[in-house]
Amino acid sequence: MKRFVYINDDSYQDLYCDNHISNTKYTLLNFLPKNLWEQFSRFMNQYFLLIACLQLWSLITPVNPASTWGPLIFIFAVSATKEAWDDYNRYVSDRQANCKAVWVVKNGVRRNIQAQEIRVGNIVWLRENEEVPCDLVVIGTSDPQGICYVETTALDGETDLKTRVVPLSCVGLDSEQLCKIKGVIECPNPDKDIRRFDANMRLFPPFIDNDTCPLSINNTLLQSCYLRNTEWACGVAVYTGNETKLGMSRGIPEPKLTAVDAMIDKLTGAIFLFQISIVIVLGFAGNIWKDTESRKQWYVAYADEDPWYEFIIIPLRFELLCSIMIPISIKVSLDFVKSLYAKFIDWDEEMFDQETNTPSHAANTAISEDLGQVEYILTDKTGTLTENKMIFRKCCINGTYYGSESGDALKDTQLLNAVTGNESPVIRFLLIMTLCNTVIPVQSKTGDITYKSQSQDEDALVNAAACLHMVLVSKNGSTVGIIYNGQRMLYEVLDILEFTSDRKRMSVVVKDCQTGSILLLTKGADESVFPCSYRGQQIRVYVDAVEQYAQLGLRTLCLAWRELREDEYSKWSKLFKEANSSLIDREWKVADVCQRLEHDLEILGVTAIEDRLQSGVPETIEMLRRSGINFWMLTGDKQSTAIQIALLCNFISSEPKGQLLHINGNTEDEVGRSLERVLLTMKITSSEPKDLAFVVDGWALEIILTHYKEAFTELAVVSRTAICCRVTPSQKAQLVQLLKSCDYRTLAIGDGGNDVRMIQQADIGVGISGREGLQAARAADYSIGKFRFLKRLILVHGRYSYNRTAFLSQYSFYKSLMICFIQILFSFLSGIAGTSLFNSVSLMAYNVFYTSIPVLTSVLDKDLSEKTVMQNPQILIYCQAGRLLNPSTFAGWFGRSLYHALVVFLITIHAYANEKSEMEELSMVALSGAIWLQAFVVTLEFNSFTFVQVLAIWGNFFAFYAINFIISSIPSAGMYTIMFRLSRDPAYWITMFLITGVGMGPILALKYFRYTYHPSAINMLQKAERSRGPIYSLANLESQLRPVEKDVAQFVSNTPKMRNPVYEPLLSDSPSGTRRSSLPSAFDIFQSAQSRLSLSHARNIKDN
Amino acid sequence: MSSPLASSSNLDGSDDTSPQQKQSKKPKYSRFTQQELPACKPLLTPGIVIGIFALVAVLFIPIGLVSLSASESVVEVIDRYDADCVPNNMHGKELDFIQNSSTNKTCTRRIIIPKTMKSPVHIYYELDNFYQNHRRYVKSRSDKQLLQPSKEAETKICAPEGNTPDGKPIVPCGLIAWSLFNDTYQFSINSGSIQVNKKNIAWASDRSHKFSKDVYPKNFQKGALIGGGKLNESIPLSEQEDLIVWMRTAALPTFRKLYGRIEKDLNANEEITVVIENNYNTYSFGGKKKLVLSTATWIGGKNNFLGVAYLTVGGLCLSLVLAFIVLYLFKPRTLGDPSYLSWNRNPSASTN
């Protein structure tokens, strides 16, 4: 359980691995077997291998085994090469890291060695801007206070600098001493928690006595971080190689499978069963035929005595003949188009965020189709819907509201006067804003001070305080320097009671160096700070303030303070140190101790910080909701803020159009009753055109998820919108899991570390590369710069990808089935003996070349223009409900393949009957017929033709002839001269026209009939966009309305709502409630559609 | 991440885009990457569809007429002889008859020419219910052996007719060659015999590139089982044209193979006497044997299928065109009227 690290002691080093980092999956030796094993663990590959092996038995193979082995080896080689290349790159980067030179103390002397030679217990020296080679416990820095700064971007994506400190017992050692230091560090076994390191250190004499010194994550330098703003630092290696925190957290996330892939797998399975049944039936029939007819056919010369295996020969022959029913090309084609879809996302200019200079990126290239099938979007609020750019707007100090008129407290003269007037509550308020944080001031050479902070809120507060003449200027160890009105003040930070998501508050204990008094300064969420107020304080005014600010969508923080008595502090301090050095349950114990100090606080006031909505958020949400996607907002923020933001961004509608249903309660029973009630209301009102949404908070959600999961699932299915506030990261993931278990396609979008679990859990994870670091974007399948790109990602990229894959996959089955049906039909005319009509070369080329190249250009096919889709997002329902790829559409393709096989076969055998029925010729006629049909089928099924597509379809068509002419001129080839003979024969060309006419005529007629008299919405929009129909005027009208709407929204957010400080029911009288009804009636078409969609939940829509 | 200062925020809280990170990551524009390649988006408008079908009708009907007339101009005489060439006393015992080498298998048939047949008149034999495409049969040949004298021992795939019982390779090996058709026909008219040209009945390419001048039949039909015809061992394979024709296997169980040509016009109502050596056994599996005399045109022999099919398709297209026009006139549809879109319809109407 524990590991003991003996500092600088070579004799204990071999217990643990060295610092050799290896991320590679393979070695040179095991690459081939391991890779093959991995590839063959997939069903399709096993199938192909089985077929290929069967083909080696010449008695049963209808074609040359090379026709299967060739493509199979090619496919395997491609994926193996890809794997090898990836692995090689990993190897190269590993080697770079491993061979980097580092300074390590050996036998008391600093020596330069390679990073991979570092052993646990070694002392490693780092210089500024160097990367940390393994997990270290800092024991010395260039800073006399023992502080160093690290950048942890590579670890957690946070771009700010973090402070790391030398443990107390090592403070003040010079570098000479550090080289000779001995001691032992007791730390847990390697784990992947990068926020915790519960360890102890004991130094051996002569360095200090045998006092254990607690270590925490603040004493560590973790692998892959960078040392910044510190001349040098040294530390003891505690975890090395792949056992570092980074190495342990590195894991291969589970591959995600799209709904389309699942459907294709299902269809493949169905075809496999179909194939098996055909094989059994034909095999049986073949054996009967053999025994009754072929025995009489002396020229076949069956022996009287059969070998024992005779009865399986014919079934196996049919198995091989039918094996192409499952096309070997489909996997390659799909991989190819999927990587192109991903590239299109990377390349998309319109999803490039100019502001942060980030292009969109598809990290997962395999799941683009799923984007088009999203049914639920679960979104984070802060940083996702909002900009996460915090600006201090208002505050309420000691019952006085500031910044209400102007909307900016920093310009409120009343506040400025109070500051210059030295009003003590205001000063204390500012003091908390300045001191109670982990912000690091960095003074540049020109004297400007910039702040580095982990939280945007703290940054906003410190900056605001600076504007109010309380400037944080320096932090040297525990001493903080402040300049207030030109007067320098020093404070000593004694303890930091850190912020955790459970405590929801942070405190600092500071000692005023001027007066010597000890102060406890606290800031935190209202519900965690108000209960700590001293008995008798009137907190009513602050509750109102919080409520009011929240209604405006502002984030609030409560500030409180208390003066500590000397003895109280010293007593507590001991407990705190103890808790901090405990190895078990440290977090819980620390929280408990903190609780003991944070009581009887005096609430000083409330700050309100604005987090503006990102541009385009309301439009995006409205559009995606119209397209039938349900939205859930999962936020850690408080309920009223969440609701307000939800209203602002069209997430929910206000009364009377919408209704919010609250699920609340503190006990199991209350929550249960509340849930029942909401569910009932939901069901009753589902017949009215009303937008219903439910609101639930983290506490109630916890109860629901443990006790009322079924009822909640039911609720989740009927409600289109939900707001979950105060939820923890794991609850977010649980909610995703819940929706997934109802078989919904979920997309989770977020920007922060707290969204990572949800993002990884969801079918599609989208990360916003935002201010909270890149953690979410790293974990996500897609990363985008702004929330508004989501609509393009889903409606354009997702939709096109789905459509294209739907066509490509079904077409792949169609063309293989067709050639297979021809073979089966031919077997009825060849004594059911399993003769192949086509020769090996033709069969292989048909499958992997002639019919695969043209359809690949479906990646350029667009059924509707991007503009039309954006104007009619409802069209997404076709993808969402999987209307373009399902068993019934597949049945259509199946029927078409059977029909085309019949057409080709019957026409060929009748046109080439009697004296013309030569095997090679007839097979070539049938093959050409199939190729002709393919060209026209693809032409008919494509919606738009770029030159690439035209080139691919008809180029392929001519390539077919060119290739066959070439083969026909090789004397040793089986089909020598065949193509020349055929092309000279007018009957051949006449036959081709006939096959095309008969094959395509009914399909064209049917398509036209459906297109004109029973059109789908896609067809109608196609006609509309191409004939510039009246839909454009409607759309224009809509877009003209938009700006007006936006103005109103802006007006709403800026209107000060000071006059009525009493809580008002939000939805009945919110200003946005009136803005809907004031819109012209033309907009109602879209409105009613929205409500109509909301009536029946997605399931019903799927059915009609 | 290159510079920690670049991502920091300054005092007024706004994000500064410092000039040193101006290296834009903006994707490069090209019409392909933005999926904006100019595209033609055809619509299935009534005009286009009716036009296509009308065009097909207009093209197919004349082609059908021409093909049909070509096929009709072919004169074809078919004479089935497998049943009639068995002596009366052997009916019911056809197998004994055909397998007994001592019976007289000569048979005389009279054929009346219905219409004048222009030279060259092709003589075919037609077999029925004969599966030359059987899996076991079609593979039983060695192309290498036929082409190269040195590879005469490559008879593995020819089994069971690869080697003689004492192990010598058979040339040509395999079931196909072994079952060579061996009925013969002699034609005479008014007691004057008609010359049958048996030269160039096989494909020239086969004679030159598939069957060698240097390979001679060896050990052929010397086994326990006698299949079909025998070969003259002094003639190289490239000149054994009957064999070459036979070894062009047919894809269908009913097929005709060229026997020879009569290079002389046959006049209408002329009576031709054919003396048939009825050697080939089709009786065991009930296959028919027919003698076919046929002229040829550009479309080949007599085959009405293409012509009839073309006329049918043309006719159907024509009726489709009419149907579409009628439909279009009586139930016109406005192109792309968004009011048809389900979500633009009145919700109350759609629930009905």
mmCIF file of C-alpha atoms in Angstrom, chain B residues 40-292:
data_model
loop_
_atom_site.group_PDB
_atom_site.id
_atom_site.type_symbol
_atom_site.label_atom_id
_atom_site.label_comp_id
_atom_site.label_asym_id
_atom_site.label_seq_id
_atom_site.Cartn_x
_atom_site.Cartn_y
_atom_site.Cartn_z
ATOM 1 C CA CYS B 40 -24.573 20.310 -60.697
ATOM 2 C CA LYS B 41 -27.728 19.386 -58.845
ATOM 3 C CA PRO B 42 -30.171 17.889 -61.262
ATOM 4 C CA LEU B 43 -33.778 17.651 -60.227
ATOM 5 C CA LEU B 44 -36.237 14.976 -61.191
ATOM 6 C CA THR B 45 -38.626 17.425 -62.748
ATOM 7 C CA PRO B 46 -41.523 16.070 -64.764
ATOM 8 C CA GLY B 47 -39.943 17.529 -67.880
ATOM 9 C CA ILE B 48 -36.657 15.720 -67.437
ATOM 10 C CA VAL B 49 -38.173 12.407 -66.440
ATOM 11 C CA ILE B 50 -40.768 12.417 -69.190
ATOM 12 C CA GLY B 51 -38.032 13.451 -71.582
ATOM 13 C CA ILE B 52 -35.798 10.561 -70.547
ATOM 14 C CA PHE B 53 -38.546 8.007 -70.922
ATOM 15 C CA ALA B 54 -39.638 9.474 -74.242
ATOM 16 C CA LEU B 55 -36.064 9.338 -75.470
ATOM 17 C CA VAL B 56 -35.735 5.722 -74.405
ATOM 18 C CA ALA B 57 -38.963 4.862 -76.172
ATOM 19 C CA VAL B 58 -37.900 6.670 -79.307
ATOM 20 C CA LEU B 59 -34.539 4.899 -79.337
ATOM 21 C CA PHE B 60 -35.669 1.452 -78.286
ATOM 22 C CA ILE B 61 -38.560 0.927 -80.668
ATOM 23 C CA PRO B 62 -36.532 1.389 -83.875
ATOM 24 C CA ILE B 63 -33.643 -0.652 -82.499
ATOM 25 C CA GLY B 64 -36.098 -3.352 -81.542
ATOM 26 C CA LEU B 65 -37.619 -3.327 -85.027
ATOM 27 C CA VAL B 66 -34.225 -3.537 -86.682
ATOM 28 C CA SER B 67 -33.062 -6.333 -84.394
ATOM 29 C CA LEU B 68 -36.249 -8.238 -84.877
ATOM 30 C CA SER B 69 -36.099 -7.961 -88.629
ATOM 31 C CA ALA B 70 -32.463 -9.031 -88.607
ATOM 32 C CA SER B 71 -33.325 -12.011 -86.501
ATOM 33 C CA GLU B 72 -36.308 -12.820 -88.680
ATOM 34 C CA SER B 73 -34.195 -12.718 -91.805
ATOM 35 C CA VAL B 74 -32.149 -15.580 -90.489
ATOM 36 C CA VAL B 75 -33.195 -18.929 -91.881
ATOM 37 C CA GLU B 76 -32.852 -21.723 -89.405
ATOM 38 C CA VAL B 77 -33.595 -25.416 -89.758
ATOM 39 C CA ILE B 78 -33.606 -27.569 -86.656
ATOM 40 C CA ASP B 79 -33.772 -31.323 -86.718
ATOM 41 C CA ARG B 80 -33.915 -33.300 -83.510
ATOM 42 C CA TYR B 81 -32.558 -36.762 -84.148
ATOM 43 C CA ASP B 82 -31.654 -38.340 -80.840
ATOM 44 C CA ALA B 83 -34.925 -40.246 -80.533
ATOM 45 C CA ASP B 84 -35.494 -41.056 -84.171
ATOM 46 C CA CYS B 85 -31.999 -42.352 -84.733
ATOM 47 C CA VAL B 86 -32.531 -45.245 -82.405
ATOM 48 C CA PRO B 87 -33.774 -48.288 -84.240
ATOM 49 C CA ASN B 88 -37.345 -49.267 -83.453
ATOM 50 C CA ASN B 89 -36.353 -52.485 -81.793
ATOM 51 C CA MET B 90 -34.083 -50.673 -79.403
ATOM 52 C CA HIS B 91 -36.664 -48.238 -77.992
ATOM 53 C CA GLY B 92 -36.531 -48.391 -74.256
ATOM 54 C CA LYS B 93 -33.038 -49.765 -74.454
ATOM 55 C CA GLU B 94 -31.315 -46.705 -75.828
ATOM 56 C CA LEU B 95 -28.423 -47.011 -73.425
ATOM 57 C CA ASP B 96 -27.605 -50.517 -74.560
ATOM 58 C CA PHE B 97 -27.811 -49.328 -78.117
ATOM 59 C CA ILE B 98 -25.447 -46.428 -77.697
ATOM 60 C CA GLN B 99 -22.967 -48.179 -75.481
ATOM 61 C CA ASN B 100 -22.653 -51.233 -77.646
ATOM 62 C CA SER B 101 -19.850 -50.552 -80.071
ATOM 63 C CA SER B 102 -20.981 -53.215 -82.490
ATOM 64 C CA THR B 103 -24.394 -51.805 -83.360
ATOM 65 C CA ASN B 104 -24.819 -49.856 -86.526
ATOM 66 C CA LYS B 105 -25.350 -46.240 -85.541
ATOM 67 C CA THR B 106 -25.802 -44.784 -88.979
ATOM 68 C CA CYS B 107 -29.015 -42.948 -89.444
ATOM 69 C CA THR B 108 -30.356 -41.011 -92.390
ATOM 70 C CA ARG B 109 -32.453 -37.840 -92.039
ATOM 71 C CA ARG B 110 -34.119 -35.709 -94.638
ATOM 72 C CA ILE B 111 -34.381 -31.960 -94.189
ATOM 73 C CA ILE B 112 -36.452 -29.616 -96.293
ATOM 74 C CA ILE B 113 -34.999 -26.130 -96.654
ATOM 75 C CA PRO B 114 -37.934 -23.740 -96.043
ATOM 76 C CA LYS B 115 -36.363 -20.627 -97.516
ATOM 77 C CA THR B 116 -33.293 -19.929 -99.535
ATOM 78 C CA MET B 117 -30.224 -20.004 -97.303
ATOM 79 C CA LYS B 118 -27.391 -17.818 -98.441
ATOM 80 C CA SER B 119 -23.866 -19.091 -98.109
ATOM 81 C CA PRO B 120 -22.271 -19.632 -95.667
ATOM 82 C CA VAL B 121 -24.728 -21.908 -93.970
ATOM 83 C CA HIS B 122 -23.550 -22.789 -90.488
ATOM 84 C CA ILE B 123 -23.957 -26.313 -89.250
ATOM 85 C CA TYR B 124 -24.387 -26.598 -85.487
ATOM 86 C CA TYR B 125 -25.036 -29.476 -83.202
ATOM 87 C CA GLU B 126 -27.231 -28.581 -80.285
ATOM 88 C CA LEU B 127 -27.109 -30.409 -77.014
ATOM 89 C CA ASP B 128 -29.708 -30.022 -74.355
ATOM 90 C CA ASN B 129 -29.556 -30.797 -70.655
ATOM 91 C CA PHE B 130 -25.804 -31.089 -70.980
ATOM 92 C CA TYR B 131 -23.980 -29.310 -68.173
ATOM 93 C CA GLN B 132 -20.705 -28.222 -69.654
ATOM 94 C CA ASN B 133 -20.697 -25.627 -66.884
ATOM 95 C CA HIS B 134 -20.721 -28.181 -64.106
ATOM 96 C CA ARG B 135 -18.200 -27.323 -61.429
ATOM 97 C CA ARG B 136 -16.542 -30.709 -61.713
ATOM 98 C CA TYR B 137 -16.475 -30.612 -65.471
ATOM 99 C CA VAL B 138 -15.511 -27.044 -66.224
ATOM 100 C CA LYS B 139 -12.372 -27.172 -64.117
ATOM 101 C CA SER B 140 -11.197 -30.460 -65.472
ATOM 102 C CA ARG B 141 -8.695 -29.248 -68.049
ATOM 103 C CA SER B 142 -5.084 -28.277 -68.148
ATOM 104 C CA ASP B 143 -4.467 -25.188 -70.237
ATOM 105 C CA LYS B 144 -0.730 -25.425 -69.706
ATOM 106 C CA GLN B 145 -0.609 -28.915 -71.073
ATOM 107 C CA LEU B 146 -2.463 -27.833 -74.200
ATOM 108 C CA LEU B 147 -0.033 -25.030 -74.871
ATOM 109 C CA GLN B 148 3.366 -26.414 -73.989
ATOM 110 C CA PRO B 149 4.711 -29.858 -74.828
ATOM 111 C CA SER B 150 6.983 -29.704 -71.820
ATOM 112 C CA LYS B 151 4.069 -29.455 -69.437
ATOM 113 C CA GLU B 152 2.227 -32.502 -70.593
ATOM 114 C CA ALA B 153 2.498 -34.015 -67.144
ATOM 115 C CA GLU B 154 0.537 -31.231 -65.532
ATOM 116 C CA THR B 155 -2.611 -33.212 -65.220
ATOM 117 C CA LYS B 156 -3.375 -32.904 -61.559
ATOM 118 C CA ILE B 157 -6.474 -30.820 -61.983
ATOM 119 C CA CYS B 158 -7.728 -33.102 -64.757
ATOM 120 C CA ALA B 159 -8.687 -35.914 -62.404
ATOM 121 C CA PRO B 160 -10.272 -38.375 -62.921
ATOM 122 C CA GLU B 161 -9.080 -38.189 -66.528
ATOM 123 C CA GLY B 162 -5.564 -37.001 -65.833
ATOM 124 C CA ASN B 163 -3.520 -40.130 -66.211
ATOM 125 C CA THR B 164 -4.041 -43.547 -67.662
ATOM 126 C CA PRO B 165 -4.369 -46.365 -65.128
ATOM 127 C CA ASP B 166 -0.677 -47.105 -65.596
ATOM 128 C CA GLY B 167 0.212 -43.499 -64.759
ATOM 129 C CA LYS B 168 0.969 -41.943 -68.130
ATOM 130 C CA PRO B 169 -0.359 -38.476 -68.686
ATOM 131 C CA ILE B 170 -3.285 -38.158 -71.036
ATOM 132 C CA VAL B 171 -3.028 -35.425 -73.658
ATOM 133 C CA PRO B 172 -5.427 -33.638 -73.781
ATOM 134 C CA CYS B 173 -6.423 -34.490 -70.272
ATOM 135 C CA GLY B 174 -9.577 -33.808 -68.360
ATOM 136 C CA LEU B 175 -13.251 -34.511 -68.537
ATOM 137 C CA ILE B 176 -13.930 -31.914 -71.186
ATOM 138 C CA ALA B 177 -11.650 -33.394 -73.774
ATOM 139 C CA TRP B 178 -12.579 -36.905 -72.733
ATOM 140 C CA SER B 179 -16.254 -36.254 -73.409
ATOM 141 C CA LEU B 180 -15.607 -34.879 -76.906
ATOM 142 C CA PHE B 181 -18.732 -34.886 -79.064
ATOM 143 C CA ASN B 182 -18.375 -37.482 -81.807
ATOM 144 C CA ASP B 183 -21.530 -37.583 -83.896
ATOM 145 C CA THR B 184 -20.757 -36.925 -87.536
ATOM 146 C CA TYR B 185 -22.886 -35.580 -90.313
ATOM 147 C CA GLN B 186 -22.667 -36.059 -94.069
ATOM 148 C CA PHE B 187 -24.804 -33.904 -96.270
ATOM 149 C CA SER B 188 -25.994 -34.642 -99.759
ATOM 150 C CA ILE B 189 -28.482 -33.085 -102.058
ATOM 151 C CA ASN B 190 -30.133 -34.939 -104.900
ATOM 152 C CA SER B 191 -27.591 -37.678 -104.393
ATOM 153 C CA GLY B 192 -24.740 -35.241 -104.922
ATOM 154 C CA SER B 193 -22.784 -34.757 -101.735
ATOM 155 C CA ILE B 194 -22.344 -31.332 -100.205
ATOM 156 C CA GLN B 195 -18.914 -30.260 -99.132
ATOM 157 C CA VAL B 196 -18.771 -29.340 -95.450
ATOM 158 C CA ASN B 197 -15.938 -26.999 -94.620
ATOM 159 C CA LYS B 198 -14.567 -27.890 -91.209
ATOM 160 C CA LYS B 199 -11.694 -25.442 -91.391
ATOM 161 C CA ASN B 200 -11.728 -22.321 -89.238
ATOM 162 C CA ILE B 201 -14.624 -23.400 -87.121
ATOM 163 C CA ALA B 202 -12.616 -22.710 -83.969
ATOM 164 C CA TRP B 203 -11.552 -19.256 -82.843
ATOM 165 C CA ALA B 204 -8.343 -18.181 -84.489
ATOM 166 C CA SER B 205 -7.022 -16.994 -81.131
ATOM 167 C CA ASP B 206 -7.542 -20.423 -79.635
ATOM 168 C CA ARG B 207 -5.709 -22.095 -82.458
ATOM 169 C CA SER B 208 -2.785 -19.765 -82.227
ATOM 170 C CA HIS B 209 -2.494 -19.100 -78.505
ATOM 171 C CA LYS B 210 -4.341 -21.743 -76.540
ATOM 172 C CA PHE B 211 -3.636 -24.965 -78.406
ATOM 173 C CA SER B 212 -0.114 -25.661 -79.524
ATOM 174 C CA LYS B 213 1.114 -26.893 -82.909
ATOM 175 C CA ASP B 214 3.626 -29.026 -81.066
ATOM 176 C CA VAL B 215 1.326 -30.895 -78.758
ATOM 177 C CA TYR B 216 -0.055 -34.151 -80.093
ATOM 178 C CA PRO B 217 -2.729 -36.282 -78.526
ATOM 179 C CA LYS B 218 -1.318 -39.046 -76.384
ATOM 180 C CA ASN B 219 -2.895 -41.886 -74.458
ATOM 181 C CA PHE B 220 -6.233 -40.327 -75.321
ATOM 182 C CA GLN B 221 -9.308 -42.525 -74.789
ATOM 183 C CA LYS B 222 -7.129 -45.449 -73.876
ATOM 184 C CA GLY B 223 -8.498 -45.842 -70.387
ATOM 185 C CA ALA B 224 -11.027 -48.281 -69.060
ATOM 186 C CA LEU B 225 -13.840 -45.890 -69.687
ATOM 187 C CA ILE B 226 -14.344 -44.535 -73.153
ATOM 188 C CA GLY B 227 -15.928 -41.102 -73.098
ATOM 189 C CA GLY B 228 -16.609 -39.461 -76.412
ATOM 190 C CA GLY B 229 -14.676 -39.010 -79.589
ATOM 191 C CA LYS B 230 -11.133 -40.090 -80.331
ATOM 192 C CA LEU B 231 -8.374 -38.000 -81.797
ATOM 193 C CA ASN B 232 -5.923 -38.637 -84.569
ATOM 194 C CA GLU B 233 -2.593 -38.757 -82.811
ATOM 195 C CA SER B 234 -0.696 -37.503 -85.817
ATOM 196 C CA ILE B 235 -2.454 -34.174 -85.955
ATOM 197 C CA PRO B 236 -1.351 -31.447 -83.539
ATOM 198 C CA LEU B 237 -3.915 -30.041 -81.142
ATOM 199 C CA SER B 238 -4.002 -26.697 -82.909
ATOM 200 C CA GLU B 239 -5.533 -28.395 -85.875
ATOM 201 C CA GLN B 240 -8.004 -30.504 -83.958
ATOM 202 C CA GLU B 241 -10.709 -27.930 -84.459
ATOM 203 C CA ASP B 242 -13.605 -30.047 -83.239
ATOM 204 C CA LEU B 243 -11.771 -30.445 -79.971
ATOM 205 C CA ILE B 244 -11.021 -26.742 -79.747
ATOM 206 C CA VAL B 245 -14.656 -25.884 -80.357
ATOM 207 C CA TRP B 246 -15.764 -28.435 -77.786
ATOM 208 C CA MET B 247 -13.349 -27.135 -75.226
ATOM 209 C CA ARG B 248 -14.829 -23.653 -75.428
ATOM 210 C CA THR B 249 -17.243 -24.687 -72.716
ATOM 211 C CA ALA B 250 -20.780 -23.446 -72.883
ATOM 212 C CA ALA B 251 -22.215 -21.453 -70.047
ATOM 213 C CA LEU B 252 -25.713 -22.805 -70.390
ATOM 214 C CA PRO B 253 -27.052 -26.368 -70.335
ATOM 215 C CA THR B 254 -28.542 -25.892 -73.793
ATOM 216 C CA PHE B 255 -25.937 -24.922 -76.332
ATOM 217 C CA ARG B 256 -24.953 -25.106 -79.952
ATOM 218 C CA LYS B 257 -21.511 -25.688 -81.255
ATOM 219 C CA LEU B 258 -20.240 -25.125 -84.740
ATOM 220 C CA TYR B 259 -19.758 -28.304 -86.695
ATOM 221 C CA GLY B 260 -18.847 -26.846 -90.026
ATOM 222 C CA ARG B 261 -20.000 -24.608 -92.827
ATOM 223 C CA ILE B 262 -21.667 -25.259 -96.120
ATOM 224 C CA GLU B 263 -20.235 -22.715 -98.480
ATOM 225 C CA LYS B 264 -23.011 -22.871 -100.987
ATOM 226 C CA ASP B 265 -26.505 -21.430 -101.151
ATOM 227 C CA LEU B 266 -29.280 -23.811 -100.278
ATOM 228 C CA ASN B 267 -32.439 -23.155 -102.193
ATOM 229 C CA ALA B 268 -35.916 -23.148 -100.844
ATOM 230 C CA ASN B 269 -37.765 -26.454 -100.813
ATOM 231 C CA GLU B 270 -34.623 -28.392 -101.524
ATOM 232 C CA GLU B 271 -34.438 -31.685 -99.703
ATOM 233 C CA ILE B 272 -31.169 -32.394 -97.994
ATOM 234 C CA THR B 273 -30.187 -35.850 -96.914
ATOM 235 C CA VAL B 274 -28.056 -36.064 -93.793
ATOM 236 C CA VAL B 275 -26.278 -39.244 -92.863
ATOM 237 C CA ILE B 276 -25.657 -39.149 -89.133
ATOM 238 C CA GLU B 277 -23.294 -41.335 -87.182
ATOM 239 C CA ASN B 278 -25.190 -41.314 -83.905
ATOM 240 C CA ASN B 279 -22.340 -42.102 -81.542
ATOM 241 C CA TYR B 280 -22.682 -39.685 -78.687
ATOM 242 C CA ASN B 281 -24.436 -40.801 -75.556
ATOM 243 C CA THR B 282 -27.036 -38.372 -74.343
ATOM 244 C CA TYR B 283 -29.519 -41.063 -73.550
ATOM 245 C CA SER B 284 -28.247 -41.821 -70.086
ATOM 246 C CA PHE B 285 -29.211 -38.338 -68.886
ATOM 247 C CA GLY B 286 -32.054 -37.648 -71.284
ATOM 248 C CA GLY B 287 -30.370 -34.909 -73.297
ATOM 249 C CA LYS B 288 -31.634 -33.984 -76.742
ATOM 250 C CA LYS B 289 -29.447 -33.815 -79.807
ATOM 251 C CA LYS B 290 -30.326 -31.530 -82.650
ATOM 252 C CA LEU B 291 -28.796 -30.691 -85.962
ATOM 253 C CA VAL B 292 -29.131 -27.025 -86.827
#
